[in-house]
mmCIF file of C-alpha atoms in Angstrom:
data_model
loop_
_atom_site.group_PDB
_atom_site.id
_atom_site.type_symbol
_atom_site.label_atom_id
_atom_site.label_comp_id
_atom_site.label_asym_id
_atom_site.label_seq_id
_atom_site.Cartn_x
_atom_site.Cartn_y
_atom_site.Cartn_z
ATOM 1 C CA MET A 197 39.870 -59.608 69.504
ATOM 2 C CA ARG A 198 42.333 -56.710 69.587
ATOM 3 C CA THR A 199 42.127 -53.298 71.228
ATOM 4 C CA ALA A 200 43.502 -50.059 69.808
ATOM 5 C CA ALA A 201 45.318 -47.925 72.389
ATOM 6 C CA ILE A 202 46.080 -44.195 72.310
ATOM 7 C CA ASP A 203 48.036 -42.227 74.924
ATOM 8 C CA ILE A 204 47.734 -38.436 74.642
ATOM 9 C CA GLY A 205 50.745 -36.849 76.337
ATOM 10 C CA GLY A 206 52.256 -33.396 76.629
ATOM 11 C CA THR A 207 54.310 -33.453 73.421
ATOM 12 C CA MET A 208 53.535 -36.803 71.784
ATOM 13 C CA ILE A 209 50.625 -39.095 71.039
ATOM 14 C CA LYS A 210 51.550 -42.760 71.347
ATOM 15 C CA SER A 211 49.539 -45.516 69.711
ATOM 16 C CA GLY A 212 49.575 -49.296 69.676
ATOM 17 C CA VAL A 213 47.521 -52.466 69.339
ATOM 18 C CA TRP A 214 46.895 -54.627 72.401
ATOM 19 C CA ASP A 215 46.520 -58.355 71.773
ATOM 20 C CA GLY A 216 45.487 -59.227 75.321
ATOM 21 C CA THR A 217 48.993 -59.718 76.681
ATOM 22 C CA ARG A 218 51.243 -57.152 74.998
ATOM 23 C CA LEU A 219 51.359 -54.060 72.791
ATOM 24 C CA GLU A 220 52.290 -54.220 69.129
ATOM 25 C CA GLN A 221 52.648 -51.709 66.269
ATOM 26 C CA ILE A 222 53.782 -48.969 68.661
ATOM 27 C CA LYS A 223 54.196 -45.547 67.082
ATOM 28 C CA GLU A 224 54.651 -41.967 68.266
ATOM 29 C CA TYR A 225 53.367 -38.770 66.705
ATOM 30 C CA PRO A 226 54.378 -35.227 67.654
ATOM 31 C CA THR A 227 51.505 -32.966 68.532
ATOM 32 C CA ASP A 228 50.970 -29.311 69.346
ATOM 33 C CA LEU A 229 48.465 -29.250 72.182
ATOM 34 C CA SER A 230 48.275 -25.457 71.962
ATOM 35 C CA LEU A 231 46.163 -25.913 68.806
ATOM 36 C CA GLY A 232 43.359 -27.042 71.109
ATOM 37 C CA GLY A 233 41.001 -29.902 71.767
ATOM 38 C CA ALA A 234 39.293 -29.940 68.355
ATOM 39 C CA SER A 235 42.647 -30.226 66.556
ATOM 40 C CA LEU A 236 43.699 -32.967 68.969
ATOM 41 C CA MET A 237 40.576 -35.004 68.230
ATOM 42 C CA ARG A 238 41.171 -34.679 64.481
ATOM 43 C CA GLN A 239 44.689 -36.023 64.945
ATOM 44 C CA VAL A 240 43.490 -38.950 67.060
ATOM 45 C CA LYS A 241 40.951 -39.852 64.364
ATOM 46 C CA GLU A 242 43.675 -39.723 61.706
ATOM 47 C CA ILE A 243 45.924 -42.022 63.741
ATOM 48 C CA LEU A 244 43.120 -44.545 64.230
ATOM 49 C CA HIS A 245 42.219 -44.396 60.531
ATOM 50 C CA SER A 246 45.850 -44.898 59.508
ATOM 51 C CA GLY A 247 45.816 -48.650 60.064
ATOM 52 C CA LEU A 248 45.574 -48.931 63.840
ATOM 53 C CA LEU A 249 42.120 -50.502 63.598
ATOM 54 C CA CYS A 250 42.247 -54.038 62.229
ATOM 55 C CA GLY A 251 38.767 -54.326 60.740
ATOM 56 C CA ASP A 252 36.511 -56.755 62.591
ATOM 57 C CA GLU A 253 39.475 -57.898 64.704
ATOM 58 C CA THR A 254 39.399 -54.646 66.719
ATOM 59 C CA GLY A 255 36.726 -54.754 69.402
ATOM 60 C CA ALA A 256 37.428 -51.589 71.403
ATOM 61 C CA ILE A 257 39.488 -48.412 71.692
ATOM 62 C CA GLY A 258 41.249 -47.359 74.900
ATOM 63 C CA ILE A 259 42.248 -43.713 75.375
ATOM 64 C CA SER A 260 44.686 -42.455 78.014
ATOM 65 C CA THR A 261 44.713 -38.670 78.155
ATOM 66 C CA ALA A 262 45.975 -35.682 80.070
ATOM 67 C CA GLY A 263 43.332 -33.831 82.082
ATOM 68 C CA GLN A 264 40.693 -34.806 84.617
ATOM 69 C CA VAL A 265 38.373 -37.369 83.034
ATOM 70 C CA ASP A 266 34.763 -38.337 83.731
ATOM 71 C CA ALA A 267 35.400 -42.016 83.061
ATOM 72 C CA GLY A 268 31.685 -42.775 83.041
ATOM 73 C CA ARG A 269 30.813 -40.369 80.223
ATOM 74 C CA GLY A 270 34.255 -40.475 78.626
ATOM 75 C CA SER A 271 34.555 -36.690 78.668
ATOM 76 C CA ILE A 272 37.164 -34.195 79.874
ATOM 77 C CA LEU A 273 36.135 -32.616 83.178
ATOM 78 C CA TYR A 274 39.058 -30.217 83.225
ATOM 79 C CA ALA A 275 42.189 -29.520 81.199
ATOM 80 C CA ASN A 276 44.472 -26.565 81.831
ATOM 81 C CA ASP A 277 45.487 -23.945 79.293
ATOM 82 C CA ASN A 278 48.048 -26.316 77.722
ATOM 83 C CA ILE A 279 45.106 -27.741 75.710
ATOM 84 C CA PRO A 280 42.719 -24.856 74.944
ATOM 85 C CA GLY A 281 39.095 -25.891 74.501
ATOM 86 C CA TYR A 282 39.663 -29.472 75.689
ATOM 87 C CA THR A 283 37.582 -29.108 78.864
ATOM 88 C CA GLY A 284 34.104 -30.499 78.169
ATOM 89 C CA THR A 285 35.183 -32.528 75.114
ATOM 90 C CA ASN A 286 33.289 -35.829 75.006
ATOM 91 C CA VAL A 287 36.086 -37.991 73.621
ATOM 92 C CA LYS A 288 34.072 -41.196 73.916
ATOM 93 C CA LYS A 289 31.104 -39.841 71.941
ATOM 94 C CA ILE A 290 33.291 -38.320 69.219
ATOM 95 C CA LEU A 291 35.229 -41.531 68.607
ATOM 96 C CA GLU A 292 32.286 -43.921 68.929
ATOM 97 C CA GLU A 293 30.371 -41.912 66.330
ATOM 98 C CA GLU A 294 33.398 -42.090 64.038
ATOM 99 C CA PHE A 295 34.313 -45.776 64.459
ATOM 100 C CA SER A 296 31.175 -47.520 65.815
ATOM 101 C CA ILE A 297 33.045 -49.572 68.436
ATOM 102 C CA PRO A 298 33.199 -49.117 72.244
ATOM 103 C CA VAL A 299 35.596 -46.449 73.507
ATOM 104 C CA THR A 300 36.925 -46.142 77.070
ATOM 105 C CA VAL A 301 38.593 -42.897 78.204
ATOM 106 C CA GLU A 302 40.758 -42.558 81.302
ATOM 107 C CA ASN A 303 43.111 -40.027 82.858
ATOM 108 C CA ASP A 304 46.713 -40.747 81.868
ATOM 109 C CA VAL A 305 48.068 -41.410 85.374
ATOM 110 C CA ASN A 306 45.062 -43.594 86.242
ATOM 111 C CA ALA A 307 45.613 -45.567 83.050
ATOM 112 C CA ALA A 308 49.330 -45.927 83.781
ATOM 113 C CA ALA A 309 48.543 -47.099 87.319
ATOM 114 C CA MET A 310 46.210 -49.789 85.977
ATOM 115 C CA GLY A 311 48.899 -50.894 83.541
ATOM 116 C CA GLU A 312 51.349 -51.188 86.428
ATOM 117 C CA ALA A 313 48.741 -52.938 88.593
ATOM 118 C CA ARG A 314 48.151 -55.707 86.073
ATOM 119 C CA PHE A 315 51.438 -56.046 84.215
ATOM 120 C CA GLY A 316 54.098 -53.889 85.881
ATOM 121 C CA ALA A 317 55.637 -52.905 89.210
ATOM 122 C CA GLY A 318 52.292 -53.136 91.035
ATOM 123 C CA ALA A 319 51.390 -56.651 89.903
ATOM 124 C CA GLY A 320 52.163 -58.158 93.322
ATOM 125 C CA PHE A 321 50.144 -55.626 95.340
ATOM 126 C CA ARG A 322 46.418 -55.140 95.949
ATOM 127 C CA ASP A 323 46.765 -51.549 97.138
ATOM 128 C CA PHE A 324 49.269 -48.914 96.091
ATOM 129 C CA LEU A 325 49.726 -45.267 95.161
ATOM 130 C CA CYS A 326 51.217 -44.257 91.841
ATOM 131 C CA LEU A 327 52.890 -40.885 91.289
ATOM 132 C CA THR A 328 54.435 -39.496 88.121
ATOM 133 C CA TYR A 329 56.932 -36.652 88.068
ATOM 134 C CA GLY A 330 57.273 -34.527 84.957
ATOM 135 C CA THR A 331 55.764 -31.226 83.877
ATOM 136 C CA GLY A 332 53.612 -31.542 86.992
ATOM 137 C CA VAL A 333 52.964 -34.284 89.546
ATOM 138 C CA GLY A 334 50.217 -36.762 88.757
ATOM 139 C CA GLY A 335 48.749 -39.384 91.037
ATOM 140 C CA ALA A 336 46.490 -42.418 91.170
ATOM 141 C CA VAL A 337 45.075 -44.630 93.923
ATOM 142 C CA ILE A 338 44.718 -48.388 93.453
ATOM 143 C CA LEU A 339 42.579 -50.244 96.015
ATOM 144 C CA GLY A 340 41.928 -53.966 95.672
ATOM 145 C CA LYS A 341 43.561 -53.933 92.208
ATOM 146 C CA GLU A 342 40.985 -51.368 91.040
ATOM 147 C CA LEU A 343 41.098 -47.616 90.548
ATOM 148 C CA TYR A 344 39.700 -45.395 93.252
ATOM 149 C CA ARG A 345 38.390 -42.415 91.271
ATOM 150 C CA GLY A 346 36.658 -40.404 93.992
ATOM 151 C CA SER A 347 33.196 -38.832 94.003
ATOM 152 C CA SER A 348 33.854 -36.780 90.863
ATOM 153 C CA TYR A 349 36.474 -38.941 89.084
ATOM 154 C CA SER A 350 39.321 -36.733 90.334
ATOM 155 C CA ALA A 351 40.963 -38.667 93.194
ATOM 156 C CA GLY A 352 44.743 -38.789 93.335
ATOM 157 C CA GLU A 353 45.484 -35.140 92.526
ATOM 158 C CA PHE A 354 48.583 -35.382 94.704
ATOM 159 C CA GLY A 355 50.187 -32.437 92.936
ATOM 160 C CA GLY A 356 47.568 -30.267 94.644
ATOM 161 C CA MET A 357 48.708 -31.029 98.205
ATOM 162 C CA ILE A 358 49.644 -27.808 99.991
ATOM 163 C CA VAL A 359 53.227 -28.213 101.173
ATOM 164 C CA HIS A 360 54.247 -24.548 101.402
ATOM 165 C CA PRO A 361 51.271 -22.566 102.753
ATOM 166 C CA GLU A 362 53.507 -19.515 103.095
ATOM 167 C CA ASP A 363 53.599 -19.329 99.281
ATOM 168 C CA ARG A 364 49.830 -19.408 98.744
ATOM 169 C CA LYS A 365 48.538 -16.589 96.525
ATOM 170 C CA GLU A 366 44.921 -15.586 96.043
ATOM 171 C CA GLY A 367 43.694 -16.501 92.554
ATOM 172 C CA GLU A 368 46.456 -19.090 92.009
ATOM 173 C CA PRO A 369 44.907 -22.464 92.947
ATOM 174 C CA PHE A 370 48.178 -24.451 92.768
ATOM 175 C CA SER A 371 50.358 -21.896 94.542
ATOM 176 C CA GLY A 372 52.181 -23.488 97.466
ATOM 177 C CA CYS A 373 51.304 -26.964 96.172
ATOM 178 C CA TYR A 374 53.427 -30.090 95.793
ATOM 179 C CA GLU A 375 53.891 -29.986 92.038
ATOM 180 C CA LYS A 376 55.275 -26.443 92.212
ATOM 181 C CA TYR A 377 58.249 -27.845 94.155
ATOM 182 C CA ALA A 378 58.515 -31.570 93.360
ATOM 183 C CA SER A 379 57.916 -31.630 89.581
ATOM 184 C CA VAL A 380 60.736 -31.793 87.039
ATOM 185 C CA THR A 381 59.580 -28.358 85.908
ATOM 186 C CA ALA A 382 60.357 -27.051 89.392
ATOM 187 C CA LEU A 383 63.819 -28.651 89.310
ATOM 188 C CA VAL A 384 64.666 -27.130 85.930
ATOM 189 C CA GLN A 385 63.449 -23.709 87.039
ATOM 190 C CA ARG A 386 65.757 -23.824 90.040
ATOM 191 C CA LEU A 387 68.714 -25.014 87.984
ATOM 192 C CA SER A 388 68.226 -22.384 85.279
ATOM 193 C CA LYS A 389 69.187 -19.717 87.802
ATOM 194 C CA VAL A 390 72.696 -21.155 88.166
ATOM 195 C CA GLU A 391 73.162 -23.022 84.869
ATOM 196 C CA PRO A 392 70.781 -21.957 82.039
ATOM 197 C CA SER A 393 71.951 -24.787 79.754
ATOM 198 C CA VAL A 394 70.375 -27.398 82.064
ATOM 199 C CA ASN A 395 66.856 -27.512 80.632
ATOM 200 C CA SER A 396 65.804 -31.080 81.455
ATOM 201 C CA GLY A 397 65.995 -33.598 84.253
ATOM 202 C CA LYS A 398 68.293 -35.795 82.190
ATOM 203 C CA LYS A 399 70.792 -32.967 81.722
ATOM 204 C CA ALA A 400 70.613 -32.156 85.410
ATOM 205 C CA PHE A 401 71.598 -35.656 86.494
ATOM 206 C CA ALA A 402 74.333 -35.785 83.854
ATOM 207 C CA GLN A 403 76.027 -33.008 85.870
ATOM 208 C CA LEU A 404 75.511 -34.556 89.284
ATOM 209 C CA ASN A 405 79.253 -34.240 90.000
ATOM 210 C CA ASP A 406 78.942 -30.425 89.879
ATOM 211 C CA PRO A 407 78.452 -29.380 93.545
ATOM 212 C CA ARG A 408 76.127 -26.506 92.570
ATOM 213 C CA ILE A 409 73.886 -28.838 90.552
ATOM 214 C CA LYS A 410 73.954 -31.603 93.154
ATOM 215 C CA ASP A 411 72.953 -29.222 95.929
ATOM 216 C CA ILE A 412 69.868 -28.111 93.984
ATOM 217 C CA ILE A 413 68.965 -31.701 93.064
ATOM 218 C CA ASP A 414 69.271 -32.795 96.699
ATOM 219 C CA THR A 415 67.020 -29.948 97.863
ATOM 220 C CA TRP A 416 64.495 -30.935 95.171
ATOM 221 C CA ILE A 417 64.610 -34.578 96.297
ATOM 222 C CA ASP A 418 63.674 -33.394 99.794
ATOM 223 C CA GLU A 419 60.568 -31.769 98.295
ATOM 224 C CA ILE A 420 59.593 -35.096 96.698
ATOM 225 C CA VAL A 421 60.150 -36.874 100.003
ATOM 226 C CA TYR A 422 58.010 -34.447 102.055
ATOM 227 C CA GLY A 423 54.967 -35.257 99.935
ATOM 228 C CA LEU A 424 55.569 -39.002 100.009
ATOM 229 C CA ILE A 425 55.878 -39.006 103.816
ATOM 230 C CA SER A 426 52.453 -37.351 104.083
ATOM 231 C CA LEU A 427 50.887 -39.833 101.661
ATOM 232 C CA ILE A 428 52.353 -42.830 103.475
ATOM 233 C CA HIS A 429 50.983 -41.611 106.797
ATOM 234 C CA ILE A 430 47.549 -40.920 105.282
ATOM 235 C CA PHE A 431 47.061 -44.048 103.154
ATOM 236 C CA ASN A 432 49.381 -46.599 104.801
ATOM 237 C CA PRO A 433 49.870 -48.182 101.354
ATOM 238 C CA GLU A 434 51.575 -51.475 100.587
ATOM 239 C CA CYS A 435 53.592 -49.777 97.891
ATOM 240 C CA LEU A 436 54.472 -46.468 96.254
ATOM 241 C CA ILE A 437 55.199 -46.635 92.522
ATOM 242 C CA LEU A 438 57.143 -43.685 91.151
ATOM 243 C CA GLY A 439 56.990 -42.914 87.430
ATOM 244 C CA GLY A 440 58.116 -40.352 84.900
ATOM 245 C CA GLY A 441 61.292 -40.367 82.833
ATOM 246 C CA VAL A 442 63.329 -38.786 85.628
ATOM 247 C CA MET A 443 62.824 -41.901 87.764
ATOM 248 C CA GLU A 444 65.234 -43.744 85.469
ATOM 249 C CA GLN A 445 67.951 -41.988 87.467
ATOM 250 C CA ALA A 446 69.250 -44.544 89.994
ATOM 251 C CA TYR A 447 70.549 -41.852 92.356
ATOM 252 C CA LEU A 448 67.091 -40.283 92.586
ATOM 253 C CA VAL A 449 65.195 -43.484 93.406
ATOM 254 C CA ARG A 450 67.862 -44.570 95.891
ATOM 255 C CA GLU A 451 67.853 -41.228 97.701
ATOM 256 C CA VAL A 452 64.060 -40.987 97.802
ATOM 257 C CA GLU A 453 63.786 -44.433 99.376
ATOM 258 C CA LYS A 454 66.563 -43.773 101.896
ATOM 259 C CA ARG A 455 65.189 -40.404 102.995
ATOM 260 C CA VAL A 456 61.573 -41.570 103.200
ATOM 261 C CA LYS A 457 62.475 -44.622 105.269
ATOM 262 C CA SER A 458 64.501 -42.492 107.711
ATOM 263 C CA GLN A 459 61.621 -40.058 108.310
ATOM 264 C CA ILE A 460 58.426 -42.106 108.534
ATOM 265 C CA MET A 461 57.040 -43.700 111.680
ATOM 266 C CA GLU A 462 58.352 -47.195 112.298
ATOM 267 C CA SER A 463 54.888 -48.704 112.009
ATOM 268 C CA TYR A 464 54.782 -47.587 108.332
ATOM 269 C CA ALA A 465 58.195 -48.965 107.423
ATOM 270 C CA LYS A 466 56.819 -51.905 105.428
ATOM 271 C CA THR A 467 55.747 -49.610 102.581
ATOM 272 C CA VAL A 468 57.681 -50.649 99.466
ATOM 273 C CA ILE A 469 58.965 -47.947 97.115
ATOM 274 C CA ARG A 470 59.375 -49.008 93.476
ATOM 275 C CA LYS A 471 60.189 -47.424 90.174
ATOM 276 C CA ALA A 472 57.428 -47.871 87.574
ATOM 277 C CA GLY A 473 58.088 -50.905 85.405
ATOM 278 C CA LEU A 474 56.337 -50.255 82.082
ATOM 279 C CA GLY A 475 57.943 -46.952 81.142
ATOM 280 C CA ASN A 476 56.087 -44.910 78.536
ATOM 281 C CA ARG A 477 53.891 -47.894 77.615
ATOM 282 C CA ALA A 478 52.055 -47.928 80.948
ATOM 283 C CA GLY A 479 49.297 -45.524 79.854
ATOM 284 C CA MET A 480 48.522 -47.431 76.654
ATOM 285 C CA THR A 481 48.626 -50.772 78.472
ATOM 286 C CA GLY A 482 46.228 -49.607 81.175
ATOM 287 C CA ALA A 483 43.889 -47.892 78.724
ATOM 288 C CA ALA A 484 43.711 -51.015 76.559
ATOM 289 C CA TRP A 485 43.104 -53.275 79.557
ATOM 290 C CA LEU A 486 40.323 -51.025 80.852
ATOM 291 C CA ALA A 487 38.706 -50.831 77.398
ATOM 292 C CA GLU A 488 38.910 -54.595 76.990
ATOM 293 C CA LYS A 489 37.356 -55.121 80.416
ATOM 294 C CA LYS A 490 34.560 -52.588 79.901
ATOM 295 C CA ALA A 491 33.680 -53.962 76.467
ATOM 296 C CA GLY A 492 33.519 -57.491 77.889
ATOM 297 C CA LEU A 493 36.007 -58.812 75.340
ATOM 298 C CA ARG A 494 37.838 -61.034 77.803
ATOM 299 C CA GLN A 495 37.418 -62.548 81.246
ATOM 300 C CA VAL A 496 39.693 -60.218 83.222
#
């Protein structure tokens, strides 16, 4: 049996077919999330109809998606204004009615964490935290090789940690919070004030030899480190796995590890810090594995 996998991201939808050990037929499709949840669901249906489902060989569909997800019902608990009308969408019901096979829906960072837990950088650990740095900061908690989802399926919202209470503003829930300072968005916003042409993390690190750029990057790395120190002292995890495209920068990972290790209590020093291993396939891998498990297709 095979499992169809879909990963709904900020600018692209990725798709693939999971054969139980690896992904095949991987494709990417641009999407405009501003068109809303209904348009997004139509596009997902079109992708699945376009040959991703292999007749009777496909036993389940795994969906990794942005937003807070009620994994039990397969619906979107909350999605911000980047996807209008997505909150409340029952993705599982919509797709099961269309394709008549089991569908599992999971938050994108949770799905990526499960992919890493089974097949990536977390494979050797029972307990770890996974954080992704991009437009915002996403998080997931793995305990005993399984997801800890919390009482309302929303555990791991590390981007919501208050790190700058002096910047809190009434009516702005994420003001003063971690992702406002540690995300790649925050880095680019800082850099744009001194060099408007630097509009991505990749471009920023390409100019690391510019003292103005390096100073801003180093200050931003400190913001990442402050949050990680708090999480290490709260969870005492075996491992931290750091994801997002920006973590491909060797200087960043090296500096984060060095600064964290120099600032945590000695009794927490055994925490391992690793770059995510599956890249942009982690979400699809985790979603497929979870769907396969839930549908009872394999002994996993």
